[in-house]
Amino acid sequence: MRLTEIAFILAMLALISLGIFGAYQMHFQTIMPVEPFESALGIPWRTLVALYVFLVLIGTAAIASAAEILHIRQLEVIVKDAIVIAVISIAVGLLTIAVDLERIERGAYALLGHANPTSVMYWMIMFYVLEVVFLVIEGWFYFRADLLAQSKQRGFKGFLGKLLSLKFIGDFLLKIEIVESQRLRRLGKFLVNPNRELDMSFAMPIGVVALITAILAYSNLGALFSAPYIPLWHDATTPIYFIISAIIGGSAVLILSAVITSSLKGSSEKILALPVLKNLLAFTLIIAILFNAWKFIIVGYPGVNQPASEAVRNILFGSYAFNFWILELTVGMLIPLFLLLFAGNRIKAIFISALFVIIGLFVFRIDFIFGGQVGKNISGISIPTQVHPFEAMFAIGALALALLAYYLVYKFLPMEVEHAS
Amino acid sequence: MLRREFLKTLLAIPFIPAISMPANSRNAGSVAMVIDVEKCIGCGKCVIACKTENHVPMELPISRTWIEGYLDGRKIVMNTNENPFLNSKAKNGFYVPKLCNHCANAPCVNVCPVYARFHTKEGIVLVDKETCIGCKYCITACPYGATFVNPEEKVTDKCTFCYHRITKGLKPACVLVCPTGARKFGELKEGSEIYELLKNSRVRVLKPEAGTLPRVFYINLDAVVDL
Ligand code: SF4
Ligand code: SF4
């Protein structure tokens, strides 16, 4: 292991520890020292909810499934990355929202036993959990042949290959005499022998299910916010906008991962995906700009809905104006769009665009969550102006966890393009 | 064959969790509270009585009931045992006591992912504190800001109309201590005190446009303020 790798792992572990400290403080310190961040003292949904929305709307899942189903050849080189990033971001997102629960230990209620199907939140949790399940299954078929190849290696990698490909179960089924059932023997044979064609015939329909679930999950999250309770959020287009936003997030993160992993590994296959991802990003950015403009005009039109137009004014000209005009719009949309449209296929320009888009998206999530609730006239509730330090610590820790998980996957799983082709 | 069965199993997954779903009761109910704004003097005794009766931390600005003072056009809130109205030099004003409206069409009940909120047979909205996971969706959904996280219990909290008292035939604590009789509570049936009050007064509910069908009624509240 190189020194830089060790330094990276140690830094990530330190940041994760910081996150654990922040989460602990949030839950075991009843009186907040700086600014109270709990409901009634502040607003109910804050940084962790914004981070959750940011993470689960990194829509690489939809891009992976669409690439597979539609046979978009240029994107096939990044399908593995897309699946892995989707699983990690949704899993860390779900962890984030679990930490935001006052009673984490009862989190399972939300899925089992006490589920309220009239609650959009119930469906949100359900769709995202299902999405992870489908992605893992889809990914398993996608990785299986390469994992079986890896199982022949020595050491930890070989062990991991055997374990994750389920080859050890196949070996077991074929070895023991008592297994007379033809079905089990067939299953055993399937598990030990790579068969990419058969794997893909499984992966394809699961990809369709995963794609539908992903679209449902993104738009359901939009529906959760667009219910009529918060004037700024209340808008029938929000679910559609969330789908667009997820594609923006997904394509930007895939560009970043393709460029970074290619330059680290010294290979150029994944760069082949950049032109398609670039066009996808540019196209969805244009739609997002139009969506934003129309949303603000419609929701904030003076004299139509006073709390909503106050919230819009607050974002356009009030305490969120810098975030909106500079970070969200200029950095997050206009500069990237300009670069994507006019800088050709220059990798640096595409990379910077994607980076800027991610910064803009993160700020947008914060402004959307905080700014929306500020607009709601709740008696006696203070207006939040800052991210609480403990929340910030947790957010940093969660992002570090996602990065570390991605790094470990890259280190130990067969992510190379050659295997996938 | 293997593939078909596998896919069938996969498609069944979404239907597994819908287990033991309690029926969502939207009870017509029978009790209500009537608040006479003209009678409220902003003494805040109800706030203190409620916090004491229901173990809500006195020093924190969270309360099941609170008083909004509209003094010279400014809104001031009392939700601890410190009364901000006492030092006010305002010449004009009035006080509006607020609490959970026990909405017949309660957004908080509808949005709760785990059925921790429900209507009793009297139509009162309660929180099942053993079930609440603290997701705070109800706080976002409530149009009245009437619910909050109790930092000691780590679940959401709100007015229960003192359910533990009224089921024993006692009055809610706030109604009991109000020195001017600005708060009245009882069954909404022909001939009852609140029935007569509502019949003979100018009645308003808060934010009727939210469609929540509140069970808390205000009389003599006709000022055009942002409620
Ligand atoms: S006032 Fe708020 S907390 Fe009370 S029942 Fe209505 S929505 Fe629920
Ligand atoms: S905070 Fe509790 S009562 Fe409110 S919606 Fe969530 S689980 Fe239900």
Tab-separated table of N, CA and C and ligand atoms in Angstrom, chain A residues 45 101-103 106 109-110 116 119 121, chain B residues 107-118 126-129 131-141 147-149 154-157, ligand 2:
chain	number	residue	atom	x	y	z
A	45	TRP	N	-36.568	20.304	10.080
A	45	TRP	CA	-35.647	19.614	9.167
A	45	TRP	C	-34.496	20.544	8.829
A	101	LEU	N	-33.284	10.894	12.921
A	101	LEU	CA	-34.435	10.479	13.726
A	101	LEU	C	-34.117	10.690	15.196
A	102	GLU	N	-35.116	11.150	15.944
A	102	GLU	CA	-34.895	11.307	17.378
A	102	GLU	C	-34.741	9.936	18.028
A	103	ARG	N	-35.445	8.954	17.471
A	103	ARG	CA	-35.397	7.604	18.035
A	103	ARG	C	-34.892	6.635	16.978
A	106	ARG	N	-35.925	2.999	16.870
A	106	ARG	CA	-37.245	2.571	16.404
A	106	ARG	C	-37.376	2.678	14.879
A	109	TYR	N	-39.566	0.523	12.627
A	109	TYR	CA	-41.028	0.707	12.590
A	109	TYR	C	-41.470	1.272	11.245
A	110	ALA	N	-40.578	2.117	10.716
A	110	ALA	CA	-40.961	2.813	9.492
A	110	ALA	C	-41.140	1.834	8.340
A	116	ASN	N	-47.491	3.160	7.779
A	116	ASN	CA	-48.687	3.908	7.385
A	116	ASN	C	-48.605	4.197	5.886
A	119	SER	N	-48.698	7.685	4.259
A	119	SER	CA	-47.621	8.651	4.464
A	119	SER	C	-46.615	8.581	3.313
A	121	MET	N	-43.762	9.666	3.403
A	121	MET	CA	-42.454	9.327	3.969
A	121	MET	C	-42.254	7.813	4.036
B	107	PRO	N	-53.300	16.960	9.204
B	107	PRO	CA	-52.132	16.622	8.384
B	107	PRO	C	-51.121	15.785	9.155
B	108	CYS	N	-50.958	16.080	10.437
B	108	CYS	CA	-49.936	15.351	11.204
B	108	CYS	C	-50.263	13.865	11.282
B	109	VAL	N	-51.548	13.542	11.356
B	109	VAL	CA	-51.950	12.128	11.411
B	109	VAL	C	-51.705	11.478	10.053
B	110	ASN	N	-52.043	12.210	9.018
B	110	ASN	CA	-51.913	11.634	7.675
B	110	ASN	C	-50.461	11.361	7.292
B	111	VAL	N	-49.552	12.252	7.702
B	111	VAL	CA	-48.170	12.107	7.213
B	111	VAL	C	-47.312	11.170	8.055
B	112	CYS	N	-47.701	10.909	9.264
B	112	CYS	CA	-46.848	10.106	10.154
B	112	CYS	C	-46.581	8.724	9.538
B	113	PRO	N	-45.316	8.381	9.307
B	113	PRO	CA	-45.041	7.117	8.599
B	113	PRO	C	-45.318	5.872	9.436
B	114	VAL	N	-45.480	6.058	10.753
B	114	VAL	CA	-45.604	4.860	11.607
B	114	VAL	C	-46.884	4.849	12.443
B	115	TYR	N	-47.868	5.626	12.049
B	115	TYR	CA	-49.133	5.683	12.796
B	115	TYR	C	-48.933	6.046	14.262
B	116	ALA	N	-47.974	6.929	14.525
B	116	ALA	CA	-47.796	7.327	15.926
B	116	ALA	C	-48.823	8.384	16.315
B	117	ARG	N	-49.562	8.892	15.346
B	117	ARG	CA	-50.596	9.887	15.656
B	117	ARG	C	-51.945	9.316	15.258
B	118	PHE	N	-52.909	9.563	16.112
B	118	PHE	CA	-54.222	8.974	15.839
B	118	PHE	C	-55.305	9.804	16.519
B	126	LEU	N	-53.875	12.344	19.372
B	126	LEU	CA	-52.846	12.005	20.363
B	126	LEU	C	-51.588	11.483	19.672
B	127	VAL	N	-50.467	11.542	20.409
B	127	VAL	CA	-49.211	10.972	19.917
B	127	VAL	C	-48.936	9.707	20.721
B	128	ASP	N	-48.677	8.624	20.020
B	128	ASP	CA	-48.277	7.402	20.708
B	128	ASP	C	-46.766	7.490	20.922
B	129	LYS	N	-46.394	7.838	22.143
B	129	LYS	CA	-44.976	8.117	22.387
B	129	LYS	C	-44.098	6.871	22.390
B	131	THR	N	-44.317	4.772	19.981
B	131	THR	CA	-44.136	4.427	18.569
B	131	THR	C	-43.407	5.512	17.781
B	132	CYS	N	-43.587	6.763	18.165
B	132	CYS	CA	-42.991	7.877	17.411
B	132	CYS	C	-41.491	7.647	17.216
B	133	ILE	N	-41.037	7.804	15.969
B	133	ILE	CA	-39.606	7.615	15.693
B	133	ILE	C	-38.861	8.956	15.649
B	134	GLY	N	-39.618	10.051	15.775
B	134	GLY	CA	-38.983	11.362	15.791
B	134	GLY	C	-38.503	11.831	14.446
B	135	CYS	N	-39.275	11.526	13.388
B	135	CYS	CA	-38.858	11.959	12.052
B	135	CYS	C	-39.202	13.432	11.789
B	136	LYS	N	-40.100	13.961	12.570
B	136	LYS	CA	-40.474	15.384	12.540
B	136	LYS	C	-41.283	15.803	11.314
B	137	TYR	N	-41.795	14.825	10.594
B	137	TYR	CA	-42.626	15.170	9.432
B	137	TYR	C	-43.894	15.885	9.915
B	138	CYS	N	-44.419	15.435	11.051
B	138	CYS	CA	-45.642	16.044	11.576
B	138	CYS	C	-45.419	17.525	11.894
B	139	ILE	N	-44.211	17.849	12.346
B	139	ILE	CA	-43.933	19.256	12.686
B	139	ILE	C	-43.956	20.091	11.408
B	140	THR	N	-43.379	19.529	10.357
B	140	THR	CA	-43.373	20.238	9.079
B	140	THR	C	-44.797	20.379	8.539
B	141	ALA	N	-45.603	19.336	8.767
B	141	ALA	CA	-46.930	19.312	8.154
B	141	ALA	C	-47.958	20.140	8.920
B	147	THR	N	-46.820	21.495	17.256
B	147	THR	CA	-46.169	20.281	17.745
B	147	THR	C	-44.659	20.450	17.695
B	148	PHE	N	-43.973	19.774	18.564
B	148	PHE	CA	-42.531	20.005	18.727
B	148	PHE	C	-41.893	18.734	19.283
B	149	VAL	N	-40.553	18.716	19.270
B	149	VAL	CA	-39.867	17.573	19.882
B	149	VAL	C	-39.613	17.899	21.349
B	154	LYS	N	-37.530	12.838	23.664
B	154	LYS	CA	-37.031	12.524	22.315
B	154	LYS	C	-38.118	11.985	21.391
B	155	VAL	N	-39.308	12.457	21.578
B	155	VAL	CA	-40.411	12.162	20.655
B	155	VAL	C	-41.210	13.454	20.521
B	156	THR	N	-42.123	13.486	19.553
B	156	THR	CA	-42.892	14.708	19.403
B	156	THR	C	-43.959	14.793	20.490
B	157	ASP	N	-44.327	16.023	20.751
B	157	ASP	CA	-45.217	16.308	21.871
B	157	ASP	C	-46.199	17.380	21.420
C	2	SF4	S1	-42.192	12.676	14.524
C	2	SF4	FE1	-43.287	10.926	15.390
C	2	SF4	S2	-45.414	11.502	15.389
C	2	SF4	FE2	-44.355	12.919	14.045
C	2	SF4	S3	-44.560	12.042	11.982
C	2	SF4	FE3	-42.625	11.305	12.792
C	2	SF4	S4	-43.082	9.363	13.791
C	2	SF4	FE4	-45.037	10.408	13.472
